[in-house]
Short mmCIF file of C-alpha atoms in Angstrom, two decimals:
data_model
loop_
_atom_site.label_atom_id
_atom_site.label_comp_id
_atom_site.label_asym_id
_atom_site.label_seq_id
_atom_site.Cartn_x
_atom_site.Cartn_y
_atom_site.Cartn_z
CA UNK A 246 -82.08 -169.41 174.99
CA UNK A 247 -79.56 -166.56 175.61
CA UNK A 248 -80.64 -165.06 179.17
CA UNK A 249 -79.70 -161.65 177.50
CA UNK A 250 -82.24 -161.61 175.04
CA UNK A 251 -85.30 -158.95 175.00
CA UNK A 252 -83.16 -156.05 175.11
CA UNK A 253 -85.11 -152.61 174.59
CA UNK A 254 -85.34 -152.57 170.46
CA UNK A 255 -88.45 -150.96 168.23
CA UNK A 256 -90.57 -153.60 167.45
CA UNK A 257 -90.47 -154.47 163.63
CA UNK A 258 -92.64 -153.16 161.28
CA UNK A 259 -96.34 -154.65 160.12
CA UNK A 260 -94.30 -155.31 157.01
CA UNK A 261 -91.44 -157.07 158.25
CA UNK A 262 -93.46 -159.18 160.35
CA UNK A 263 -95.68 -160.14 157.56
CA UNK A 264 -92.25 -160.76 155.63
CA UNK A 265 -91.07 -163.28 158.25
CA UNK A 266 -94.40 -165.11 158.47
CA UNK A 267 -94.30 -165.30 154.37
CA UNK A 268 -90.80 -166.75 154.88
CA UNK A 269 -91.73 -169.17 157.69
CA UNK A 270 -95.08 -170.41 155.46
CA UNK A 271 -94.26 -170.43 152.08
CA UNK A 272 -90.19 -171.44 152.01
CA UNK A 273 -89.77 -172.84 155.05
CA UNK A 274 -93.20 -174.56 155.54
CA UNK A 275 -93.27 -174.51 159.27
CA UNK A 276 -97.05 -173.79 159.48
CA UNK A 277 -100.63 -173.53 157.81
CA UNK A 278 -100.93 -169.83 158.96
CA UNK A 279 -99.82 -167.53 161.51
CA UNK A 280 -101.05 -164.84 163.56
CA UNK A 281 -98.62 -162.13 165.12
CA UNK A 282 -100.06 -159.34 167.47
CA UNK A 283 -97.82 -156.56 169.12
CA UNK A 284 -98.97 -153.96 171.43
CA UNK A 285 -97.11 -151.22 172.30
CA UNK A 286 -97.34 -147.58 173.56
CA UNK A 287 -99.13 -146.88 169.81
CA UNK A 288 -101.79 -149.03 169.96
CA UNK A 289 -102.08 -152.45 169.11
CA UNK A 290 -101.69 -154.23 165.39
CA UNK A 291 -102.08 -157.64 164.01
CA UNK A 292 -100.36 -159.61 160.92
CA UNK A 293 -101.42 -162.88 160.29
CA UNK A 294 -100.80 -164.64 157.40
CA UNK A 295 -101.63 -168.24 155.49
CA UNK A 296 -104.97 -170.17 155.92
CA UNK A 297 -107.32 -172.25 158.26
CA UNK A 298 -106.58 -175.08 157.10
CA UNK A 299 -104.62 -176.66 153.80
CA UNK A 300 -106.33 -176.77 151.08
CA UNK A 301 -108.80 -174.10 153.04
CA UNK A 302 -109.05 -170.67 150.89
CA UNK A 303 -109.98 -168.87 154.39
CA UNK A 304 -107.48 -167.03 155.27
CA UNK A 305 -105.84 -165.86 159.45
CA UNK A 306 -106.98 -163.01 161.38
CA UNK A 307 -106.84 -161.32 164.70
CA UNK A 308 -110.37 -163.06 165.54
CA UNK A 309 -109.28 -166.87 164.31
CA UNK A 310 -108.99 -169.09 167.01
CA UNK A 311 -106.57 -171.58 168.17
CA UNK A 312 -105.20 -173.91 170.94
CA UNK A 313 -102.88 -171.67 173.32
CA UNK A 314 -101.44 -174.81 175.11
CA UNK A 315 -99.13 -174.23 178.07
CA UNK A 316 -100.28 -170.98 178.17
CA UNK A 317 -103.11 -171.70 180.16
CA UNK A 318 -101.30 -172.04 182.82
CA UNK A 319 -100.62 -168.38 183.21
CA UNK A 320 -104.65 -167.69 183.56
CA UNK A 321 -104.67 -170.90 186.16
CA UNK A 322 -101.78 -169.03 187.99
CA UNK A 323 -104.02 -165.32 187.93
CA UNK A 324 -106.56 -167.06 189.04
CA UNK A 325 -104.71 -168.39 192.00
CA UNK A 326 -103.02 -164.68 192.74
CA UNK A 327 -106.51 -163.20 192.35
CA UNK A 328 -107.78 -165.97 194.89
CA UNK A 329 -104.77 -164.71 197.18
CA UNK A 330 -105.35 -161.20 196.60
CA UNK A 331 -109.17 -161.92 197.50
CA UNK A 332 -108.10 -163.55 200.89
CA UNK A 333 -109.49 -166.78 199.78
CA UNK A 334 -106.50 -169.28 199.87
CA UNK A 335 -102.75 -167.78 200.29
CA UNK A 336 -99.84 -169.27 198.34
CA UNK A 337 -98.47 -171.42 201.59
CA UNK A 338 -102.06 -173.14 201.96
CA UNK A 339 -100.69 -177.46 201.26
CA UNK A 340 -102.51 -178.70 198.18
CA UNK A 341 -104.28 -180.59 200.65
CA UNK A 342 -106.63 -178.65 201.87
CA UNK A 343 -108.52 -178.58 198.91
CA UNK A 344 -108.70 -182.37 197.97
CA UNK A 345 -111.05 -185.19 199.30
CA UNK A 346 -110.19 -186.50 202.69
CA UNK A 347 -110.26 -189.75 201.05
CA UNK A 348 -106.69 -188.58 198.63
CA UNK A 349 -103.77 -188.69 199.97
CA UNK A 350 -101.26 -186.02 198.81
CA UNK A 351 -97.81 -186.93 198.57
CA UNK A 352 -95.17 -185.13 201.23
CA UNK A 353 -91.48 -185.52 201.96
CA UNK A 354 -89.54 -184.45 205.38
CA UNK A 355 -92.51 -183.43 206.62
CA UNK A 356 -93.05 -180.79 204.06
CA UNK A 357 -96.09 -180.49 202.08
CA UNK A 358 -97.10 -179.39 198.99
CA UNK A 359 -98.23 -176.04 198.54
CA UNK A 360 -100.44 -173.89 196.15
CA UNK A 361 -97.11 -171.92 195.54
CA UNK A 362 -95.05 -175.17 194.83
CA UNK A 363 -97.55 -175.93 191.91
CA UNK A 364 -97.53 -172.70 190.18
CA UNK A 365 -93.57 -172.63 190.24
CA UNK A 366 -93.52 -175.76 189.08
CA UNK A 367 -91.08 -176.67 192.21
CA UNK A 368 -93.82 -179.24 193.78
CA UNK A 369 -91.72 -182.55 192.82
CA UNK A 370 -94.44 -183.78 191.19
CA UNK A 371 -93.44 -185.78 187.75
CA UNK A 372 -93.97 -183.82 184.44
CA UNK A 373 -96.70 -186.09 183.57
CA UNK A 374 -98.70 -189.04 185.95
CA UNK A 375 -97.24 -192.31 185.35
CA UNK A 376 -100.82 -193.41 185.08
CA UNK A 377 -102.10 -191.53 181.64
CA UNK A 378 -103.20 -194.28 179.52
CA UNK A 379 -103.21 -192.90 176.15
CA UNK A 380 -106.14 -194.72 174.36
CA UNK A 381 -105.87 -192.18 171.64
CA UNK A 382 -102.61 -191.25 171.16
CA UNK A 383 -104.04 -187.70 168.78
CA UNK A 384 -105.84 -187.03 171.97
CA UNK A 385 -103.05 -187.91 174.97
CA UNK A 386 -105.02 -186.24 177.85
CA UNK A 387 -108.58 -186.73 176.91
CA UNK A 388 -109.52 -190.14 179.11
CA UNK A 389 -107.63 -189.34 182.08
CA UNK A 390 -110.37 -189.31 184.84
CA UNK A 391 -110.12 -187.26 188.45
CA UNK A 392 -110.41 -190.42 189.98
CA UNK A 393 -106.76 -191.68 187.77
CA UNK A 394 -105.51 -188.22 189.01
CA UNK A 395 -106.44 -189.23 192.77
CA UNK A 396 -105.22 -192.47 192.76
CA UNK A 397 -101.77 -191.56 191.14
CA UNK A 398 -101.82 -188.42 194.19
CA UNK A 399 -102.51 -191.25 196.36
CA UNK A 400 -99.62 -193.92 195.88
CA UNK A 401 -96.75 -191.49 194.51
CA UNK A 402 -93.75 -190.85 196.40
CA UNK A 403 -91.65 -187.61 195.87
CA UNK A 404 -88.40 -187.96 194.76
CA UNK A 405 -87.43 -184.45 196.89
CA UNK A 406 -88.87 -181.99 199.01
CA UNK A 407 -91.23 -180.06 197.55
CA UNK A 408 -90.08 -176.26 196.76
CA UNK A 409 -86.49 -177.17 196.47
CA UNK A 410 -86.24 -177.42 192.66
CA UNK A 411 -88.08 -176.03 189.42
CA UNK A 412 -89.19 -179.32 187.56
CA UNK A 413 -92.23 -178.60 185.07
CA UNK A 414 -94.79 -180.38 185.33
CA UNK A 415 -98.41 -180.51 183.49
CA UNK A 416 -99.82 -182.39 185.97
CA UNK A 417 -98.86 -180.02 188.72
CA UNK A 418 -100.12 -176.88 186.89
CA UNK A 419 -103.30 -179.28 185.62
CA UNK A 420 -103.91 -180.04 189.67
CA UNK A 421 -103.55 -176.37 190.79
CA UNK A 422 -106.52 -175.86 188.70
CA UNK A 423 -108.49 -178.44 189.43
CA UNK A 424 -107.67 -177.13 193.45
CA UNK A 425 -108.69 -173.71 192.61
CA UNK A 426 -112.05 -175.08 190.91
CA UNK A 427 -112.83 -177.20 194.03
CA UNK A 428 -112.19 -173.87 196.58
CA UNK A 429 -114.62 -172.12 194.57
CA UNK A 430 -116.84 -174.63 194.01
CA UNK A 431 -116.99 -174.35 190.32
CA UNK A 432 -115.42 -176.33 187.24
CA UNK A 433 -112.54 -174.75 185.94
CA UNK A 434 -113.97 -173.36 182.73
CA UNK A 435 -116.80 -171.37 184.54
CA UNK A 436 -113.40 -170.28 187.25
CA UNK A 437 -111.38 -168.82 184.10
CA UNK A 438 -114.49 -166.69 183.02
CA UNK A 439 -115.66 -165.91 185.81
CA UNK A 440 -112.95 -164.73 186.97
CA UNK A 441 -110.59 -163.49 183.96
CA UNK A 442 -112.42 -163.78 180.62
CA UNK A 443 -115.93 -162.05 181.22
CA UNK A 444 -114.19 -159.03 183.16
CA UNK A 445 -111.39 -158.63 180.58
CA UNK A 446 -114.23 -158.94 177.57
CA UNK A 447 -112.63 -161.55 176.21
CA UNK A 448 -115.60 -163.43 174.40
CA UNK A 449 -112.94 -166.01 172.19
CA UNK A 450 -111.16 -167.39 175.16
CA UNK A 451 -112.70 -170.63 176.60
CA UNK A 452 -112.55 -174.20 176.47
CA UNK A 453 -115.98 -175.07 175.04
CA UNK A 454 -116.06 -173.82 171.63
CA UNK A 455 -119.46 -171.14 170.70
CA UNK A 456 -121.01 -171.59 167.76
CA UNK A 457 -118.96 -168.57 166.05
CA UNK A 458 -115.92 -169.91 167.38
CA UNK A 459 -116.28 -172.98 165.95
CA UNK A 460 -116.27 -171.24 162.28
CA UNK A 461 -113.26 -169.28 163.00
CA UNK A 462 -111.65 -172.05 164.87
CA UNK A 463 -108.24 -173.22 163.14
CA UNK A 464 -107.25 -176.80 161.85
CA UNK A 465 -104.23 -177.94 163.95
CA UNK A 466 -101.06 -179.75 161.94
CA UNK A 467 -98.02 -182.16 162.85
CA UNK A 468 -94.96 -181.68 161.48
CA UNK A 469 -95.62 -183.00 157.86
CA UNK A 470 -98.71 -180.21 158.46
CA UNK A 471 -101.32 -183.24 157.91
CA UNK A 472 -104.28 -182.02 160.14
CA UNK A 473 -104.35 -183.52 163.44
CA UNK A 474 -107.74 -183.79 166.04
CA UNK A 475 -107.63 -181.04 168.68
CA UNK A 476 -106.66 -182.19 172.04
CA UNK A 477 -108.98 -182.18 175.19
CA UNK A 478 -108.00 -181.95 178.61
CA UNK A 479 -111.08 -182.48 181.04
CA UNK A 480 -108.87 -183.38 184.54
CA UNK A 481 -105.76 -181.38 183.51
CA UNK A 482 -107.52 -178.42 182.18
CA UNK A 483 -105.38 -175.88 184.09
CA UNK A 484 -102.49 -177.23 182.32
CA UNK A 485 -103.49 -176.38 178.91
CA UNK A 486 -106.88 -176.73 177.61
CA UNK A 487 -107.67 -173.53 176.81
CA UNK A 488 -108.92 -172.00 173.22
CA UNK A 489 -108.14 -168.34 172.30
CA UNK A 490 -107.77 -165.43 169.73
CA UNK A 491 -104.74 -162.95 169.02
CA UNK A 492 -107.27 -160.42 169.41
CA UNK A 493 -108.45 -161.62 173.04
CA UNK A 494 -104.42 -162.40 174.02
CA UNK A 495 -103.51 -158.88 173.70
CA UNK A 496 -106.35 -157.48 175.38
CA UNK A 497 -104.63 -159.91 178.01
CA UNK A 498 -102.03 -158.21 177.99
CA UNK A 499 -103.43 -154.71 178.03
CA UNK A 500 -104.27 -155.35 181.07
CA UNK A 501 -101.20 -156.61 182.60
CA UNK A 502 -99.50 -153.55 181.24
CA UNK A 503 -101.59 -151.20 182.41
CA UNK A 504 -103.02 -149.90 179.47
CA UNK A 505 -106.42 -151.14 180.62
CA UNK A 506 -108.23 -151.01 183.99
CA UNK A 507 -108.89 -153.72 185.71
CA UNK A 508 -109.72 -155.24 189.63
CA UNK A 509 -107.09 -157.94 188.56
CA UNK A 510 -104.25 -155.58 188.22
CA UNK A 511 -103.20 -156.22 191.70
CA UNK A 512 -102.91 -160.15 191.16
CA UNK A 513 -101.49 -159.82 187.55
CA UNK A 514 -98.34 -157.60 189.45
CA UNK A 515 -97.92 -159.65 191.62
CA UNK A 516 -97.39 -162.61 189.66
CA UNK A 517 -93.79 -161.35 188.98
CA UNK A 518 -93.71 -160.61 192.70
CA UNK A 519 -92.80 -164.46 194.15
CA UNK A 520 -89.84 -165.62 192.34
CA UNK A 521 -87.79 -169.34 192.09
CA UNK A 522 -84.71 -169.55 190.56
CA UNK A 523 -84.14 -172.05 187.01
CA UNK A 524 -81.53 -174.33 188.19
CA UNK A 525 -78.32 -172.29 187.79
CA UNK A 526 -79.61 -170.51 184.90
CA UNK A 527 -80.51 -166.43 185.07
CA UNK A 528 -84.43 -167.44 184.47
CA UNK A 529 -86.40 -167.48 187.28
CA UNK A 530 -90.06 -168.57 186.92
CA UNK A 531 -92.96 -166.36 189.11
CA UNK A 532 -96.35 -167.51 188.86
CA UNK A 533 -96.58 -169.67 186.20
CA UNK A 534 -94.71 -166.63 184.28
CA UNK A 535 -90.92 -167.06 183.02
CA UNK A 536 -88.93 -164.45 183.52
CA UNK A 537 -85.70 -163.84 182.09
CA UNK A 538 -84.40 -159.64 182.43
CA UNK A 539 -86.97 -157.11 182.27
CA UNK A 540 -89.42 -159.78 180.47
CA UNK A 541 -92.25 -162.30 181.13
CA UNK A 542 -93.19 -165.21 178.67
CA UNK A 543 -95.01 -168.54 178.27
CA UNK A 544 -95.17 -170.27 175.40
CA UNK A 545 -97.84 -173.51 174.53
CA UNK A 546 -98.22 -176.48 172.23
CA UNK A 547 -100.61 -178.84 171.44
CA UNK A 548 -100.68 -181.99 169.41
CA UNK A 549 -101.25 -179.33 166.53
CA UNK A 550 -100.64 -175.78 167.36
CA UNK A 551 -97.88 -173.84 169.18
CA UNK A 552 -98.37 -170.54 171.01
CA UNK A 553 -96.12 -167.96 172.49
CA UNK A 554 -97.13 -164.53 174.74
CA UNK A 555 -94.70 -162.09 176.21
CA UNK A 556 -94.31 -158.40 177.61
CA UNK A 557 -91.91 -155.93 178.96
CA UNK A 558 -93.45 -154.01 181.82
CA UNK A 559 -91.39 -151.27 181.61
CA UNK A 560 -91.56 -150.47 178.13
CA UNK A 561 -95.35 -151.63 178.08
CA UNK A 562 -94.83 -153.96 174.66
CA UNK A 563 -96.54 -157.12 174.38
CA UNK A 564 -96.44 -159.89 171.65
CA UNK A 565 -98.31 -162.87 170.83
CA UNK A 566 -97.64 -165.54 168.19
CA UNK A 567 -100.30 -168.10 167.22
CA UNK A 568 -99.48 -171.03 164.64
CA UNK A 569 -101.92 -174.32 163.24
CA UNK A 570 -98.77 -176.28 163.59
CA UNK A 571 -97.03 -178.04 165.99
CA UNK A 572 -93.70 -178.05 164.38
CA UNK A 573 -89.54 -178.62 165.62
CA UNK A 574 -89.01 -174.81 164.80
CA UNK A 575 -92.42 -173.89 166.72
CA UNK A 576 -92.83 -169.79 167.09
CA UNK A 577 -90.33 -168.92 169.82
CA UNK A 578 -88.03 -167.77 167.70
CA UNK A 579 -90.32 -165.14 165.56
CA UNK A 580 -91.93 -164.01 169.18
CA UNK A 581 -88.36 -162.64 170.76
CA UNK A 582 -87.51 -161.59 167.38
CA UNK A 583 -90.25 -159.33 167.92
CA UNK A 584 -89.23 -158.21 171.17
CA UNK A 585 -85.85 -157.87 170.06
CA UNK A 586 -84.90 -158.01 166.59
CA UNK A 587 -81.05 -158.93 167.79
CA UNK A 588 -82.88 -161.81 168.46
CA UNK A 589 -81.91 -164.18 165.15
CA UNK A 590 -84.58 -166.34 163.72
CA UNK A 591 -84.50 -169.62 162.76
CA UNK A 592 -83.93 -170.81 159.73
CA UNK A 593 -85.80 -174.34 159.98
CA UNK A 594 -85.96 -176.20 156.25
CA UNK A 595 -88.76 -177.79 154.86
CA UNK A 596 -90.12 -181.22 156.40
CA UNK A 597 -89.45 -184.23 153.64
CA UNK A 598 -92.09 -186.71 153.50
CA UNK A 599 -91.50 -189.94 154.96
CA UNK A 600 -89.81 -192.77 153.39
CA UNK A 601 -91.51 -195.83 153.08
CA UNK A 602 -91.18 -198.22 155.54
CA UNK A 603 -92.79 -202.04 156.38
CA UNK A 604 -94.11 -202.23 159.75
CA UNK A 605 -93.21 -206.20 161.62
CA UNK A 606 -94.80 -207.77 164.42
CA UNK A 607 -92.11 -208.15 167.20
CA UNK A 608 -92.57 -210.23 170.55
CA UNK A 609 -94.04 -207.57 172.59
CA UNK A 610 -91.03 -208.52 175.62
CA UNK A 611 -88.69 -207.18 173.66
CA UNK A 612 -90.15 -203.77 173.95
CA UNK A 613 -89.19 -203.25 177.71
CA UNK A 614 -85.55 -203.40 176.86
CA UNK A 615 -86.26 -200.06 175.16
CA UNK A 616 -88.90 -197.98 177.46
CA UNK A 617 -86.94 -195.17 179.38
CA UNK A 618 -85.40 -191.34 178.95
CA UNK A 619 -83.15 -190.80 176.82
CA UNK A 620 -80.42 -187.49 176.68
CA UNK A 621 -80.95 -185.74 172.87
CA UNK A 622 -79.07 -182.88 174.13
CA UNK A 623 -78.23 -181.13 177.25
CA UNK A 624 -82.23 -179.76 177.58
CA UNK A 625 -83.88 -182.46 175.46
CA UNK A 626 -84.92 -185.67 176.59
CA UNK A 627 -86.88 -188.15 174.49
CA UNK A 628 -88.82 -190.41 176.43
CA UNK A 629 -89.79 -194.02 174.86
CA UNK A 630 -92.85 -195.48 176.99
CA UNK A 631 -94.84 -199.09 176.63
CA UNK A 632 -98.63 -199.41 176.47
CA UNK A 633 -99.47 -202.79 175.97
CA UNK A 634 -97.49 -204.06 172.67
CA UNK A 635 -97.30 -200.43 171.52
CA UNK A 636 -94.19 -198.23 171.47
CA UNK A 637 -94.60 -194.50 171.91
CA UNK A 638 -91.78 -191.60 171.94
CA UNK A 639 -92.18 -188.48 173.30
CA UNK A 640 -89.15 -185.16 173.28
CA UNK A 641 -89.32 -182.71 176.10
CA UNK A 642 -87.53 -179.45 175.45
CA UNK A 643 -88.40 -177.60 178.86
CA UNK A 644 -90.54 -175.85 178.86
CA UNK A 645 -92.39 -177.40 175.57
CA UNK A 646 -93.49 -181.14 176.13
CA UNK A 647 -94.26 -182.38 172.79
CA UNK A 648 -96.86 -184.93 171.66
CA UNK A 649 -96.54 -188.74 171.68
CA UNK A 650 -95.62 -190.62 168.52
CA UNK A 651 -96.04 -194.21 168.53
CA UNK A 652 -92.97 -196.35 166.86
CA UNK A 653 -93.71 -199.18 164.55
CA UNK A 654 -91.05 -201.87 164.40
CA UNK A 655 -89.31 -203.08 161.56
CA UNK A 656 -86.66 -204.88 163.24
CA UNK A 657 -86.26 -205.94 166.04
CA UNK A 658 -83.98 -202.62 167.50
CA UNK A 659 -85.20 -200.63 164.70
CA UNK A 660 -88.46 -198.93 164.66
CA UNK A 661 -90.02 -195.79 162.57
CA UNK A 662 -92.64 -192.86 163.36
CA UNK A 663 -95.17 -192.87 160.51
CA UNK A 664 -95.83 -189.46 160.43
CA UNK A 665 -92.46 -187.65 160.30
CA UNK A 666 -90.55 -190.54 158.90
CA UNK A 667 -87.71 -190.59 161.83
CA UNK A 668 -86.18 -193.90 162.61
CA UNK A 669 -84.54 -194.79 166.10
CA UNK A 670 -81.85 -197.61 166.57
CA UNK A 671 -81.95 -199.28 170.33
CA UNK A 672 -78.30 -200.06 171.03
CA UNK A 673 -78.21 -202.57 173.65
CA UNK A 674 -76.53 -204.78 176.31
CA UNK A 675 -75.16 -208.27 176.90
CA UNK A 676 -78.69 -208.69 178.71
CA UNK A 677 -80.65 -206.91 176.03
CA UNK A 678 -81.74 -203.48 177.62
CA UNK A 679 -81.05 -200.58 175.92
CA UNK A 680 -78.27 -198.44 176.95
CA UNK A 681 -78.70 -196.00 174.03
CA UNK A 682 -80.26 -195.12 170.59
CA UNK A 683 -80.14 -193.32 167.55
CA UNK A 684 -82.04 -190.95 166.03
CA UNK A 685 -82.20 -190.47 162.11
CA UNK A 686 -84.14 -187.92 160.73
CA UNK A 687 -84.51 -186.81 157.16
CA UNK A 688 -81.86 -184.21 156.35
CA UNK A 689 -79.77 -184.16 159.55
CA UNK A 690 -77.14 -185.96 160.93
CA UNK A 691 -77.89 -188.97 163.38
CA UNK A 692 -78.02 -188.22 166.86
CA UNK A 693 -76.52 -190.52 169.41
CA UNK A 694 -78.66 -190.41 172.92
CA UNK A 695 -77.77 -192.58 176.02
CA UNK A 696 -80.19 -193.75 178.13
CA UNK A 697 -80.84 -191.97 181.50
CA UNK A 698 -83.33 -194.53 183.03
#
């Protein structure tokens, strides 16, 4: 992403937005429907575009809801400045504090973690717990218990000092909530509307779904836009489990630029206030918010949905982009468009159905040689994991984690993703672990990744 992006632009017009999410639908068949809201100085408009579900005649709207992903972490990370703001914890308080006696949180030189480590996603803590058991892989996060979060807390060992480097990590931002619920003695559903959803009247953001939410609520779609099972996150909620509307996201943002009132104002400015630098990038992240120029974003995905939310202070403009899809192309590209038309779009073509392929039974041994990370390009990793004699794959693309595929064999180094019709090659050693692979995927070329660990 080109740290100059978001430079001050108009923001394009009702019908050029409607134009690109025609384009992105239609030709390019990146997504069941789409839902773009901008607000500006003017007011506040939505476009949306495309349907509920395929095959559904309803059709997108401000009020239809979907998953918002990763961007629950920004309301776990207002929650925590509003907690500060409130004299209740401050950012330096260790994790600690606000777990069982009986866990042991992990510390390194004597440093511990702290409630400011998690929201910057600088606590050392892995992107995901090495103990999440996927029973269902269409539902990755649903059966991981606070007692499998505890006991991973308990026995893990930090690979560096906490606040020294920005790593995301879902399980970080999924424990800051669960800390913020246990200092207020609540769950951290009833936290998030208590504290940000009931005072910003926003009745379509939440976890459990009301009655009317469930009619408006959209079907979520992989890649091939098949319709996929929503996703749950009961111990990791603060990560990403939360449910929302472009109508309620902008009246988010209202209020973080000011063109609302609000007893949170305080906490949502200073959320830009305590800043870690990206690596040697010119992003820096703030709580929970990135922040790249004069502009904030997060963006979210789901095993069917992808989300992105912005704004520009200065120049009060906000935008959110909702899509039932969880595609490669995703909506990042049509959200800084918005910001800044400068910005090019994407140009993604359409997914081709999968080739058939015969699934073999393979000595499950052999699948060790192939579990590790592997380098797709210089900010994608694809990681290949084991779970019993199953064989899943899963590509990061920081900030975006994307969901778990399994692999079905059909040789013994050759295996194939059912729904997306990718293959991967394990190129291996004189002992038999693999030292790379390669990735084939219909119309591209093959990509050559070597194995990391």
């Amino acid at each position: 992403m080109n740290p100059n992006i978001f430079q001050p632009l108009q923001v394009p017009s009702n019908d050029e937005i409607r134009e690109i999410l025609v384009k992105r639908i239609d030709r390019q068949k990146q997504a069941v429907g789409i839902v773009a809201g901008v607000i500006e100085p003017t007011g506040r408009r939505v476009v949306a575009y495309g349907n509920l579900a395929k095959g559904d005649p309803r059709t997108l709207d401000g009020d239809t809801i979907f998953e918002i992903g990763s961007v629950t972490k920004v309301f776990t990370s207002l929650v925590l400045a509003d907690m500060v703001s409130r004299k209740e914890v401050t950012l330096d308080d260790p994790a600690a504090r606000y777990l069982p006696e009986n866990v042991k949180m992990p510390e390194r030189s004597g440093k511990s973690i702290t409630l400011l480590d998690l929201s910057t996603h600088s606590s050392g803590l892995p992107r995901l717990p090495s103990n999440l058991k996927l029973k269902d892989p269409r539902n990755p996060y649903a059966d991981y218990s606070v007692n499998d979060l505890y006991q991973f807390l308990s026995g893990y060992t930090l690979p560096r000092d906490p606040g020294s480097e920005v790593e995301y990590s879902n399980l970080g931002a999924g424990l800051l909530g669960h800390l913020l619920a246990y200092r207020a003695g609540t769950d951290y559903e009833s936290l998030i509307g208590t504290r940000i959803t009931r005072p910003l009247s926003m009745p379509d953001t939440g976890i459990t779904l009301s009655s009317s939410m469930k009619q408006r609520m959209a079907t979520g779609h992989n890649a091939l836009l098949a319709p996929v099972a929503n996703w749950d996150l009961p111990t990791l909620a603060g990560a990403g489990a939360l449910r929302s509307s472009a109508n309620d996201m902008l009246t988010f943002l209202e209020a973080f630029l000011d063109y609302k009132e609000t007893p949170l104002a305080p906490a949502m400015k200073a959320m830009l206030e305590v800043r870690r630098p990206v690596g040697e990038t010119k992003f820096e992240i703030g709580l929970a918010w990135n922040i790249v120029g004069e502009s904030a974003w997060h963006d979210g995905g789901t095993g069917g949905f992808c989300a992105w939310v912005a704004y520009r202070p200065k120049e009060r403009i906000g935008v959110v982009v909702l899509s039932n899809a969880f595609t490669p192309s995703g909506v990042v590209d049509i959200g800084i468009h918005l910001l800044d038309p400068k910005f090019p779009l994407a140009n993604p073509e359409p997914p081709k159905p999968p080739e058939q392929h015969t699934g073999i039974h393979i000595d499950p041994k052999l699948l060790d040689n192939y579990t590790g990370r592997y380098q797709l390009a210089p900010n994608r990793i694809l990681e290949i994991t084991r779970d019993g004699d199953r064989l899943f794959a899963q590509v990061t693309s920081q900030p975006i984690v994307g969901p778990k595929f399994e692999l079905f064999a059909e040789g013994e180094k050759n295996f194939f993703v059912k729904v997306t019709g990718s293959q991967i090659t394990f190129e291996t050693g004189p002992e038999g672990r693999a030292t790379s692979l390669i990735m084939h995927r219909a119309g591209r070329e093959p990509t050559l990744a070597l194995r990391l660990s």
